[in-house]
CSV table of C-alpha atoms (C1' of nucleotides) in Angstrom, one decimal:
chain,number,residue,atom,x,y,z
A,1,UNK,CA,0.0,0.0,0.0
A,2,UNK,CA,2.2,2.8,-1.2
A,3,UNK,CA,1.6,6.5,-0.5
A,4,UNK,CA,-2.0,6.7,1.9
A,5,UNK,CA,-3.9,9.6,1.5
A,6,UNK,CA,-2.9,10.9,4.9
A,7,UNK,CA,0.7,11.2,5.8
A,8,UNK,CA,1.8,8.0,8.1
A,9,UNK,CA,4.6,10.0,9.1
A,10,UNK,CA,5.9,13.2,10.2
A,11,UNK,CA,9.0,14.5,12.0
A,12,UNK,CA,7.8,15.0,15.4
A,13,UNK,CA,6.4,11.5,15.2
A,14,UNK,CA,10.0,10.4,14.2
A,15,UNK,CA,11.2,12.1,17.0
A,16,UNK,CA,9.0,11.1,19.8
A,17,UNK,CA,9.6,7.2,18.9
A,18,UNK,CA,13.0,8.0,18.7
A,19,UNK,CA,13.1,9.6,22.4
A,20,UNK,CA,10.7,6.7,23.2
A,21,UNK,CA,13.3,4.4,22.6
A,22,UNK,CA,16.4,6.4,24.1
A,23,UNK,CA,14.5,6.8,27.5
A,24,UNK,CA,13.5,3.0,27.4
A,25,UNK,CA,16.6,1.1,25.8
A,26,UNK,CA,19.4,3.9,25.9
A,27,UNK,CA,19.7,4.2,21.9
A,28,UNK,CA,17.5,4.4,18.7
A,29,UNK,CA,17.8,2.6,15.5
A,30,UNK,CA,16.3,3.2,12.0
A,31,UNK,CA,14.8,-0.4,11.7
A,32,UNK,CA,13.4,0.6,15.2
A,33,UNK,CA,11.3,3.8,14.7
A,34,UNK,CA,10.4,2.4,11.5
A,35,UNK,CA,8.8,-1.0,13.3
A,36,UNK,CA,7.1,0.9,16.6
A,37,UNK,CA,5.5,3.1,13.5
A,38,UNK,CA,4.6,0.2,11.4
A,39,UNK,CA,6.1,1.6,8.3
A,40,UNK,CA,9.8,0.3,6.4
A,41,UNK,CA,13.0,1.9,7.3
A,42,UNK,CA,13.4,3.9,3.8
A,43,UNK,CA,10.2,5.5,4.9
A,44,UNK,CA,11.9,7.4,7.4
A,45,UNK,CA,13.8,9.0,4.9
A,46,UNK,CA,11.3,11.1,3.6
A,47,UNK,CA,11.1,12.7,6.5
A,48,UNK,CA,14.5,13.3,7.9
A,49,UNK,CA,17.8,13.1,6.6
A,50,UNK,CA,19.4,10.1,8.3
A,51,UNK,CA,20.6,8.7,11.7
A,52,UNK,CA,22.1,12.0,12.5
A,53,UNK,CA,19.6,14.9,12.1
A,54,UNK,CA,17.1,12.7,14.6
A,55,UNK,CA,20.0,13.5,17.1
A,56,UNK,CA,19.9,17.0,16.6
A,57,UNK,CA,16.6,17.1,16.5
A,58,UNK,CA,16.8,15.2,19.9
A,59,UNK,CA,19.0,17.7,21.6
A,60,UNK,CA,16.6,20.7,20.2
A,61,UNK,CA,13.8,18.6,22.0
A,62,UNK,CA,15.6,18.3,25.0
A,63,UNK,CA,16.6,22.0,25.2
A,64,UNK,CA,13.0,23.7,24.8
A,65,UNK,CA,12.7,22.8,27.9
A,66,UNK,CA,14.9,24.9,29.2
A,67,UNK,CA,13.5,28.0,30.4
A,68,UNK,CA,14.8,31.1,29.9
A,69,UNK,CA,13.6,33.8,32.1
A,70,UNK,CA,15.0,37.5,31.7
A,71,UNK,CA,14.3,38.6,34.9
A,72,UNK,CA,16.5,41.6,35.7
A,73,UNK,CA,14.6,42.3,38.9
A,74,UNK,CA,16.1,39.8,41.1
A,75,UNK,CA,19.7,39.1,42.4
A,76,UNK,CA,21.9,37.9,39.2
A,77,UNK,CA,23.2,34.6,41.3
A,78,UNK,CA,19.2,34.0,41.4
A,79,UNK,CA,19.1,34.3,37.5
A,80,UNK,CA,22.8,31.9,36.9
A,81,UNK,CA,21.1,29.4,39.6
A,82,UNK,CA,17.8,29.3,37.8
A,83,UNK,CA,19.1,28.9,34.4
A,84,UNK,CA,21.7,26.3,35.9
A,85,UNK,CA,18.8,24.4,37.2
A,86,UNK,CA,16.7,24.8,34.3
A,87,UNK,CA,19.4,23.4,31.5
A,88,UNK,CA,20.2,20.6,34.2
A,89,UNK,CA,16.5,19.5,35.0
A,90,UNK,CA,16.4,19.3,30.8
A,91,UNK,CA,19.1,16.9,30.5
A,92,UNK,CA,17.8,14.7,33.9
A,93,UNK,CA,14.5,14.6,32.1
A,94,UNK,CA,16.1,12.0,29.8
A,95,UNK,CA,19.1,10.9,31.1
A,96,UNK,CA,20.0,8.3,28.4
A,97,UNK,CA,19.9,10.6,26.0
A,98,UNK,CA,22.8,12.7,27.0
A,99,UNK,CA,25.4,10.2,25.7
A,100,UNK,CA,24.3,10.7,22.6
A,101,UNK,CA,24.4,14.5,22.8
A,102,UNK,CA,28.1,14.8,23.6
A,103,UNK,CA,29.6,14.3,20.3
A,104,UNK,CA,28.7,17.4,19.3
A,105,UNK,CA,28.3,21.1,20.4
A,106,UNK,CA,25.0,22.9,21.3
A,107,UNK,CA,23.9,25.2,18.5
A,108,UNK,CA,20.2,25.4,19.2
A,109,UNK,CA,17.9,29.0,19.6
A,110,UNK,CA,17.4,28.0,22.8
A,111,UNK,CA,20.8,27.5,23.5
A,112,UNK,CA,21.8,31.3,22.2
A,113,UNK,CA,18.9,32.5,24.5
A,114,UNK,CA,20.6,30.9,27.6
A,115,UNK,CA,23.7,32.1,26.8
A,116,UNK,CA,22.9,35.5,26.7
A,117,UNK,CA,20.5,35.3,29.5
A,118,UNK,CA,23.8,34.2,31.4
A,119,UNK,CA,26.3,36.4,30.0
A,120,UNK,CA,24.3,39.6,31.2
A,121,UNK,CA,24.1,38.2,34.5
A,122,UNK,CA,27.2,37.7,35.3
A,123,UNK,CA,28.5,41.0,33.8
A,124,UNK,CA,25.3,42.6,35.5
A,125,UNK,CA,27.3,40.6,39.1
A,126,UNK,CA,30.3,43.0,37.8
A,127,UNK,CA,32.2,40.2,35.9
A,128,UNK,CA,35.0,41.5,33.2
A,129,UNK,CA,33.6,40.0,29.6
A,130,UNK,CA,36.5,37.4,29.7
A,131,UNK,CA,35.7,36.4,33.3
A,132,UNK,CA,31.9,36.1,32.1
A,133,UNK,CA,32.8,33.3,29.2
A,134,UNK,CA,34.6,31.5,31.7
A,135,UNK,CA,32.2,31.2,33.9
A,136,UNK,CA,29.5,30.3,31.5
A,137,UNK,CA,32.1,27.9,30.0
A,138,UNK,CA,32.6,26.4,33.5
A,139,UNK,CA,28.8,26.2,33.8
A,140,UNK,CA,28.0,24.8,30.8
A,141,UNK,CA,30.5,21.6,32.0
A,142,UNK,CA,29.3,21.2,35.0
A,143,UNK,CA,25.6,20.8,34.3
A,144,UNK,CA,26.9,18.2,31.5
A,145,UNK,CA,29.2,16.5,33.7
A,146,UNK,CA,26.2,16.5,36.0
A,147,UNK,CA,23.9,15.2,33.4
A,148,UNK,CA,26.1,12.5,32.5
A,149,UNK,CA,26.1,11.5,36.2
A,150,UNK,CA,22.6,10.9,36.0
A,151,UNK,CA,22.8,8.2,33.3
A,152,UNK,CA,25.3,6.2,34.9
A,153,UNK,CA,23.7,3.0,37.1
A,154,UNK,CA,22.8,3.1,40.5
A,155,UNK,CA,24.9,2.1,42.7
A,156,UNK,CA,27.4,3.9,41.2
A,157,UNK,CA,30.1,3.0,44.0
A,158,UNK,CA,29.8,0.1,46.9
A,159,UNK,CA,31.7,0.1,50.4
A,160,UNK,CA,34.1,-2.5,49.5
A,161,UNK,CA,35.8,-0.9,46.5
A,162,UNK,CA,38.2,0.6,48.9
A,163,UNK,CA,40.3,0.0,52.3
A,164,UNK,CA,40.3,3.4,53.0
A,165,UNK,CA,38.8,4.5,55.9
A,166,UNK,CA,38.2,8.2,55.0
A,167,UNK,CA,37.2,7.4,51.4
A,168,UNK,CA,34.5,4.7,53.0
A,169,UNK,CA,33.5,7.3,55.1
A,170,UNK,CA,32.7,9.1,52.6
A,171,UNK,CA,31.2,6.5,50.6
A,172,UNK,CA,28.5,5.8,53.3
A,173,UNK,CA,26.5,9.0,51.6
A,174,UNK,CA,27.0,8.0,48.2
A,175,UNK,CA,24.1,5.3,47.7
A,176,UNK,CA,21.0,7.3,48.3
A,177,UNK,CA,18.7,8.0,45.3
A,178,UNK,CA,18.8,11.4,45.4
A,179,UNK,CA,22.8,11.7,45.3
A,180,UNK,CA,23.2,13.1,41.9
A,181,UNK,CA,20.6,15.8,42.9
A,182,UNK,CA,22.6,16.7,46.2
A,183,UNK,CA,25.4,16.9,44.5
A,184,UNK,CA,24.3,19.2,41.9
A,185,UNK,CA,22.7,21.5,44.3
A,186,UNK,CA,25.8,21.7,46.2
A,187,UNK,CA,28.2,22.3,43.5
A,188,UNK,CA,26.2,24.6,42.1
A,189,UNK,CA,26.0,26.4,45.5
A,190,UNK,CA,30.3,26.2,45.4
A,191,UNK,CA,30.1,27.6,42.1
A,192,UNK,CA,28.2,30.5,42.5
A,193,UNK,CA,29.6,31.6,46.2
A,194,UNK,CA,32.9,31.5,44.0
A,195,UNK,CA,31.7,34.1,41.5
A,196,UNK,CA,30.0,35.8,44.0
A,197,UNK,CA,33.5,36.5,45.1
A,198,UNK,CA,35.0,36.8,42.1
A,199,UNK,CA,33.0,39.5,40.9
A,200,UNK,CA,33.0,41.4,44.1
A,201,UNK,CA,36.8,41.4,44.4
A,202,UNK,CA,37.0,43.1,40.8
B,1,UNK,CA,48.5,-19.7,7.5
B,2,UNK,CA,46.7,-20.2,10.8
B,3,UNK,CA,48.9,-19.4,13.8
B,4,UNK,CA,51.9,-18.5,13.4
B,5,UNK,CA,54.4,-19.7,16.1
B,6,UNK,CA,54.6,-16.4,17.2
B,7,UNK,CA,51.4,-14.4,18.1
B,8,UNK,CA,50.6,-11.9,15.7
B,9,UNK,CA,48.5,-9.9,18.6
B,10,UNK,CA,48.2,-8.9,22.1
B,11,UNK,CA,45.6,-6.7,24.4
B,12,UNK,CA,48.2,-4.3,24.1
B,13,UNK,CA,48.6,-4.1,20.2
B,14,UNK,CA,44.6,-3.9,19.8
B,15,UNK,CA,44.1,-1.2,22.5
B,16,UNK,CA,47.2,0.4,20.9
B,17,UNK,CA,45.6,0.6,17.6
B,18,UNK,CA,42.1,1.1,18.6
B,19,UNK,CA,43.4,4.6,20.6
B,20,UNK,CA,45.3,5.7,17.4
B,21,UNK,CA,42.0,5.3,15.6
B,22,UNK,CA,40.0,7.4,18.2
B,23,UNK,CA,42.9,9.8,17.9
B,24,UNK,CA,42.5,10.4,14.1
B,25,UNK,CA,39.3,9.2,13.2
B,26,UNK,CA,37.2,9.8,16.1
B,27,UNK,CA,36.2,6.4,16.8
B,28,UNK,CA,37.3,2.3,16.0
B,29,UNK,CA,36.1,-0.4,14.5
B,30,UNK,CA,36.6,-4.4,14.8
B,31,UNK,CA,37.5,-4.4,11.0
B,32,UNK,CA,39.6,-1.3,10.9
B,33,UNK,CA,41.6,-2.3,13.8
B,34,UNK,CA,41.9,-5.9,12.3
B,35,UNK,CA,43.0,-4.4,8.8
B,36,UNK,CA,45.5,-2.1,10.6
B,37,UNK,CA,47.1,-5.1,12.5
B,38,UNK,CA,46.8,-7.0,8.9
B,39,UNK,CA,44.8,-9.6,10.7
B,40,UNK,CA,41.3,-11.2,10.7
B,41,UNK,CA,38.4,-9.5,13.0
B,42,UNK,CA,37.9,-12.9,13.9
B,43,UNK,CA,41.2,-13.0,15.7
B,44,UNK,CA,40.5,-10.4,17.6
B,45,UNK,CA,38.4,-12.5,19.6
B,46,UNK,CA,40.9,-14.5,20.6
B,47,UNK,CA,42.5,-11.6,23.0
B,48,UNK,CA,39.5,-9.4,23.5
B,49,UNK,CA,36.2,-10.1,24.8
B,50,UNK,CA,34.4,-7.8,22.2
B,51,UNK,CA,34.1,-4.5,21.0
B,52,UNK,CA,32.7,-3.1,24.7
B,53,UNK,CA,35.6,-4.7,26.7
B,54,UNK,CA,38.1,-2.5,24.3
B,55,UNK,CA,36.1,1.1,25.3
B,56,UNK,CA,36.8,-0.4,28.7
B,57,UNK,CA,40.4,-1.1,28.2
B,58,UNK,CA,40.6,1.9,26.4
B,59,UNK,CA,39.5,4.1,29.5
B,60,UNK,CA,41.6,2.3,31.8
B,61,UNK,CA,44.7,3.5,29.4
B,62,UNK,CA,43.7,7.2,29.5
B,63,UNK,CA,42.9,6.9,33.6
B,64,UNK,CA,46.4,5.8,34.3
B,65,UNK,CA,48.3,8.7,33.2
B,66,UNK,CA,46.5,10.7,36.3
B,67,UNK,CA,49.3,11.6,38.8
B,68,UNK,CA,47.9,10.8,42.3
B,69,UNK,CA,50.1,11.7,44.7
B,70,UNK,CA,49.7,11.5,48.2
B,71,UNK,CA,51.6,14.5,49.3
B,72,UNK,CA,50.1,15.6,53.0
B,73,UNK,CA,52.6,18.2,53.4
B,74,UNK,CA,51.1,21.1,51.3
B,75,UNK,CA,47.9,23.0,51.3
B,76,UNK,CA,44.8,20.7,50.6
B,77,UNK,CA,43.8,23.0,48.0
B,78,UNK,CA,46.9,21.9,46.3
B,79,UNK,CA,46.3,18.3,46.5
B,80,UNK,CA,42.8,18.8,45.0
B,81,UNK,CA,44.5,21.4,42.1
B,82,UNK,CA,46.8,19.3,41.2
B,83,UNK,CA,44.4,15.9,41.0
B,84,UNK,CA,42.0,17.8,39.0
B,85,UNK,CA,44.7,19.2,36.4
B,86,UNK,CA,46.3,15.8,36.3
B,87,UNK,CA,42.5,14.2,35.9
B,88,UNK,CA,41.4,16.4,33.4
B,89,UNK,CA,44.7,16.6,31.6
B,90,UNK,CA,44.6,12.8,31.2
B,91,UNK,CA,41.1,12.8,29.2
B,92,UNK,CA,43.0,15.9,27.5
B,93,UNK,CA,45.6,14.0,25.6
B,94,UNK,CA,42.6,11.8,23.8
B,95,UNK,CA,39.7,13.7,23.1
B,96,UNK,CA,37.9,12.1,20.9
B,97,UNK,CA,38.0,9.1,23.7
B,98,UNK,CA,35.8,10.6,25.5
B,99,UNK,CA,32.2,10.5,24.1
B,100,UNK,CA,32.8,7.0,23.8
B,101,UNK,CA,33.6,6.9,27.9
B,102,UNK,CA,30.7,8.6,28.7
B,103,UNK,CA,27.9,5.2,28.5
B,104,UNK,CA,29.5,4.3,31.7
B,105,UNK,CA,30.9,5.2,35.1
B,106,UNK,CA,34.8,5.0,35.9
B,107,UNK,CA,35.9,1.7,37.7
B,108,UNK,CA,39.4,1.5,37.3
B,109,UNK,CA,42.0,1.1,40.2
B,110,UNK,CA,43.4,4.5,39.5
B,111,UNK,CA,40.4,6.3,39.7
B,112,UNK,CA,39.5,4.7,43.8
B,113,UNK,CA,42.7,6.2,44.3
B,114,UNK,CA,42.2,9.0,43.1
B,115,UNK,CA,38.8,9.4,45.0
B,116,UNK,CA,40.6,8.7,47.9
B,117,UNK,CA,43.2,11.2,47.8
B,118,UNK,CA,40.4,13.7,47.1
B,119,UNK,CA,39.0,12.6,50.3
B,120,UNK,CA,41.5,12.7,52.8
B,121,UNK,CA,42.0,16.2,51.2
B,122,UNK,CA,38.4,17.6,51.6
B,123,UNK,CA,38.7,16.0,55.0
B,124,UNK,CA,41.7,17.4,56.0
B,125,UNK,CA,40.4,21.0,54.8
B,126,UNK,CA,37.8,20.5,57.1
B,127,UNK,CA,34.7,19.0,55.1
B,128,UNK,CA,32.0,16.5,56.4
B,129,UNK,CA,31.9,13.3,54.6
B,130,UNK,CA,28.5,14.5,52.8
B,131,UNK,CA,30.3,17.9,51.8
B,132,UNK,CA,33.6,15.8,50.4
B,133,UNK,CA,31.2,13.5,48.5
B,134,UNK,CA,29.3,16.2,46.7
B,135,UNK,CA,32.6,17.9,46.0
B,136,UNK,CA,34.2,14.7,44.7
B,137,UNK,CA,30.9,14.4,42.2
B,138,UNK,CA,31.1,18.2,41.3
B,139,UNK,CA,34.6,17.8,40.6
B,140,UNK,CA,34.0,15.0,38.7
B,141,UNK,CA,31.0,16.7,36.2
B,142,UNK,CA,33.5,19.6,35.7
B,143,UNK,CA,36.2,17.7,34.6
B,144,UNK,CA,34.2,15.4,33.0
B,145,UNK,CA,32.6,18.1,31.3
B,146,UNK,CA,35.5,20.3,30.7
B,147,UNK,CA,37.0,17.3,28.7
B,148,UNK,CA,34.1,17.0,26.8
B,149,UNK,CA,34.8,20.6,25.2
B,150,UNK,CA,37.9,19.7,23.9
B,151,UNK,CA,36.3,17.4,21.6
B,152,UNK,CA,34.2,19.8,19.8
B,153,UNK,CA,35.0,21.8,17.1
B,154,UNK,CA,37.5,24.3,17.0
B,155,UNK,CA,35.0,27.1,16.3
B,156,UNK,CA,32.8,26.8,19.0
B,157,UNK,CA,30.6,30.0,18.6
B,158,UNK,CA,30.3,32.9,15.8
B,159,UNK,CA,30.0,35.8,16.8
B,160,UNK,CA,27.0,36.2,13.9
B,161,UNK,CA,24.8,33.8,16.4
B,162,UNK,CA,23.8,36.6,18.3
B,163,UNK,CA,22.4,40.2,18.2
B,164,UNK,CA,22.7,40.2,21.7
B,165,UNK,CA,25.9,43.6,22.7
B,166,UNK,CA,27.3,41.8,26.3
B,167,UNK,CA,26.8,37.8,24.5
B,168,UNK,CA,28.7,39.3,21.0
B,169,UNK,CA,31.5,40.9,23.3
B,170,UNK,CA,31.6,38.0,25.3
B,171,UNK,CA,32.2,36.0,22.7
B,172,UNK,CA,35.1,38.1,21.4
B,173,UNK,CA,37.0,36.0,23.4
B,174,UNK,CA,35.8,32.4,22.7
B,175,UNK,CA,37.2,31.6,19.6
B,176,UNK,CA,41.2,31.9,21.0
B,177,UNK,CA,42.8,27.9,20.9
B,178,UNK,CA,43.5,28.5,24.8
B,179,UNK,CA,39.8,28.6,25.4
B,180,UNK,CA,39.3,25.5,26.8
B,181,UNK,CA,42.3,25.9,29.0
B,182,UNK,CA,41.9,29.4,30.3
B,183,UNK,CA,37.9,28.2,31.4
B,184,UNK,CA,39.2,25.2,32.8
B,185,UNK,CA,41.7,26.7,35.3
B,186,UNK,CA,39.3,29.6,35.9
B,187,UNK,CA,36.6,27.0,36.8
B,188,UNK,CA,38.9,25.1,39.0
B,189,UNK,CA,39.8,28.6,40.5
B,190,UNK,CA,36.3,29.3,41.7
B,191,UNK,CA,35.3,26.1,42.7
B,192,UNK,CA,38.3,26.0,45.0
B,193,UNK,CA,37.4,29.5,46.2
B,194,UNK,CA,34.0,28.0,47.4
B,195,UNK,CA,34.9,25.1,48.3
B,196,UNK,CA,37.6,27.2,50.9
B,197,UNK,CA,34.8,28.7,51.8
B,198,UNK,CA,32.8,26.1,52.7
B,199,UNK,CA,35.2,24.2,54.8
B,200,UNK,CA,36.1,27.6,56.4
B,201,UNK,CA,32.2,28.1,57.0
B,202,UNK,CA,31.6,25.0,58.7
C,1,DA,C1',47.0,-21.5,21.8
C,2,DC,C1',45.8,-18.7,18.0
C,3,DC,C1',44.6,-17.5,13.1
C,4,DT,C1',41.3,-18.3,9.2
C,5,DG,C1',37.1,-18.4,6.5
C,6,DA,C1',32.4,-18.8,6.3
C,7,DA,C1',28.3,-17.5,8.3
C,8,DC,C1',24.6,-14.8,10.9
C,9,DA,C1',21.9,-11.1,12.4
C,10,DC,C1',21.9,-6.4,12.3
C,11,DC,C1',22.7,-1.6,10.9
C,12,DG,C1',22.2,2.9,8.0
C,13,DT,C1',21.3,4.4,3.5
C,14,DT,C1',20.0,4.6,-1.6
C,15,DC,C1',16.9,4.4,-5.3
C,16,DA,C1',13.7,2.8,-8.7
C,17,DA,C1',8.9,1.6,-8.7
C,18,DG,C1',4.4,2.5,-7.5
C,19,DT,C1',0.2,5.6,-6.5
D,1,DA,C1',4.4,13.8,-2.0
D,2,DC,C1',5.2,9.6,0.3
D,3,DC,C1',5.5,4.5,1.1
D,4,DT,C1',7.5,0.0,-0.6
D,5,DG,C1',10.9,-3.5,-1.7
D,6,DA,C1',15.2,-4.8,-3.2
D,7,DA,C1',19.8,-3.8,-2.8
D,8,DC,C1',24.5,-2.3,-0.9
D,9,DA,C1',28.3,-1.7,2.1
D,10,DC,C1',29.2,-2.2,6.7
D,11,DC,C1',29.2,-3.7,11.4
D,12,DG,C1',30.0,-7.0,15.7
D,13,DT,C1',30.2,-11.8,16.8
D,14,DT,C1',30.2,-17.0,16.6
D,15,DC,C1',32.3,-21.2,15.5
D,16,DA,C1',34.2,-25.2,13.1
D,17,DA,C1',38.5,-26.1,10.9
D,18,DG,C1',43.2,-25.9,10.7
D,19,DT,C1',48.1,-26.1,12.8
DNA sequence: ACCTGAACACCGTTCAAGT
DNA sequence: ACCTGAACACCGTTCAAGT
């Protein structure tokens, strides 16, 4: 039955199997999509442009989500924390996905929007324009870093891996489900009492 | 002419040849590295699990070039500097390694000693056990994350993306080839600010 | 113990053929 | 414009056969 009336496909449709599949399985194929949408891979290809644009078009799903709030009313750290959180909550929305993200750069509108949101908050904090790409740089790898975090297994470290005593001390914290979010929160904390102090010593 | 009387291969040769084929081509195959070793992929098997115990192998190589040194003489800010430089300097000198590392969660002997020496340093500035664990995990996103720049392109950002003044003269300064360098040891910088200040604080 | 050769299931992609 | 079916080059892996 070739060509119906009414479109089988359409991009979004590719997409949302394709996430489907990351969030369930870790990874998409062609032959995949194509099955969950009862159609044959070459179909797909009417539609996109190959294996590669569905992961663009993933990490442009992903990012929409992050919001992007100009609000030059509050304190900047409020505005960099928010956006950090934002961009992070994105990524932990589909953890499996971000593996396939990282072989490339971000590039999306929503990306530019966050950056700029971020660049006039940290000048606004009274950061020198070199200090404010550094520090949007630094941001930028830590939320991945974070991200990543997220996709890796549960336990992600046990007791008996070590002998030593300070390290299994430390350890003793490190198996609770909501370790990654911890974490974040707390290193996001480090991050901006540092620029808090760069900025003011400037 | 089925085995010769001295091995044609070893771990060592495949992980050799698999790395030089991350290095220039971004990633490896079973064929390639076969072809490269003017061998069989079938012989492979012979000395390797499969393609996933190489990525392992792989990682292991690039973790053991980090310098852990358990020098309790200087400043514990030191001891964490110098890990994180060596740590980050490591994933550095491959990568293109690294989006293939990033499926799963480190594991290798040198990385639990390299946890522990970040330990006993956080400790011995004065951290909890909860505050050295989230700063182990931050430091690992950033790092992590920081390597993960290295592998994109060289042109990270036009200045044409954006009609936005601060973003456009922020990114006056992104497209240097230090980039990556100068964020990272400003990162490190301010996370070791607030991480000072958190030990201090507590 | 270690390499070969044939085989398998799977992948991404192309393209002429159909309506 | 959009789906099919056949085809291609490629991948990772298995395994009996050889020495």
């Amino acid at each position: 039955m070739p060509r119906p009336s009414r479109p089988l496909l359409s991009v979004d449709l590719i997409v949302d199997t394709a996430l489907r599949a990351v969030d369930t399985a870790g990874d998409f194929t062609m032959p995949g999509i194509a099955a969950a949408l009862k159609v044959r891979p070459s179909s797909l290809y009417n539609h996109v442009g190959g294996r590669g644009e569905i992961v663009e078009l993933l990490r442009e799903r992903a990012m929409s989500a992050v919001l992007v709030e100009p609000s030059a009313e509050v304190e900047w750290t409020s505005t960099v924390a928010a956006i950090a959180r934002s961009y992070r909550d994105a990524y932990a929305a589909h953890p499996r996905l971000i593996p396939l993200l990282t072989a490339h750069t971000v590039r999306s509108h929503t990306a530019v929007a966050m950056y700029e949101s971020l660049a006039h908050a940290f000048r606004r904090g009274g950061m020198t324009s070199q200090q404010a790409l550094d520090a949007i740089t630094t941001l930028d790898a830590f939320v991945l870093g974070s991200a990543l975090d997220l996709a890796a297994p549960q336990e992600v470290w046990s007791i008996e891996a070590t002998t030593d005593r300070d390290f299994a001390e430390v350890l003793a914290h490190a198996n609770t489900p909501d370790r990654a979010d911890r974490a974040f929160d707390a290193g996001l904390g480090v991050l901006i009492a540092g620029w808090s102090q760069l900025a003011a010593g400037s």
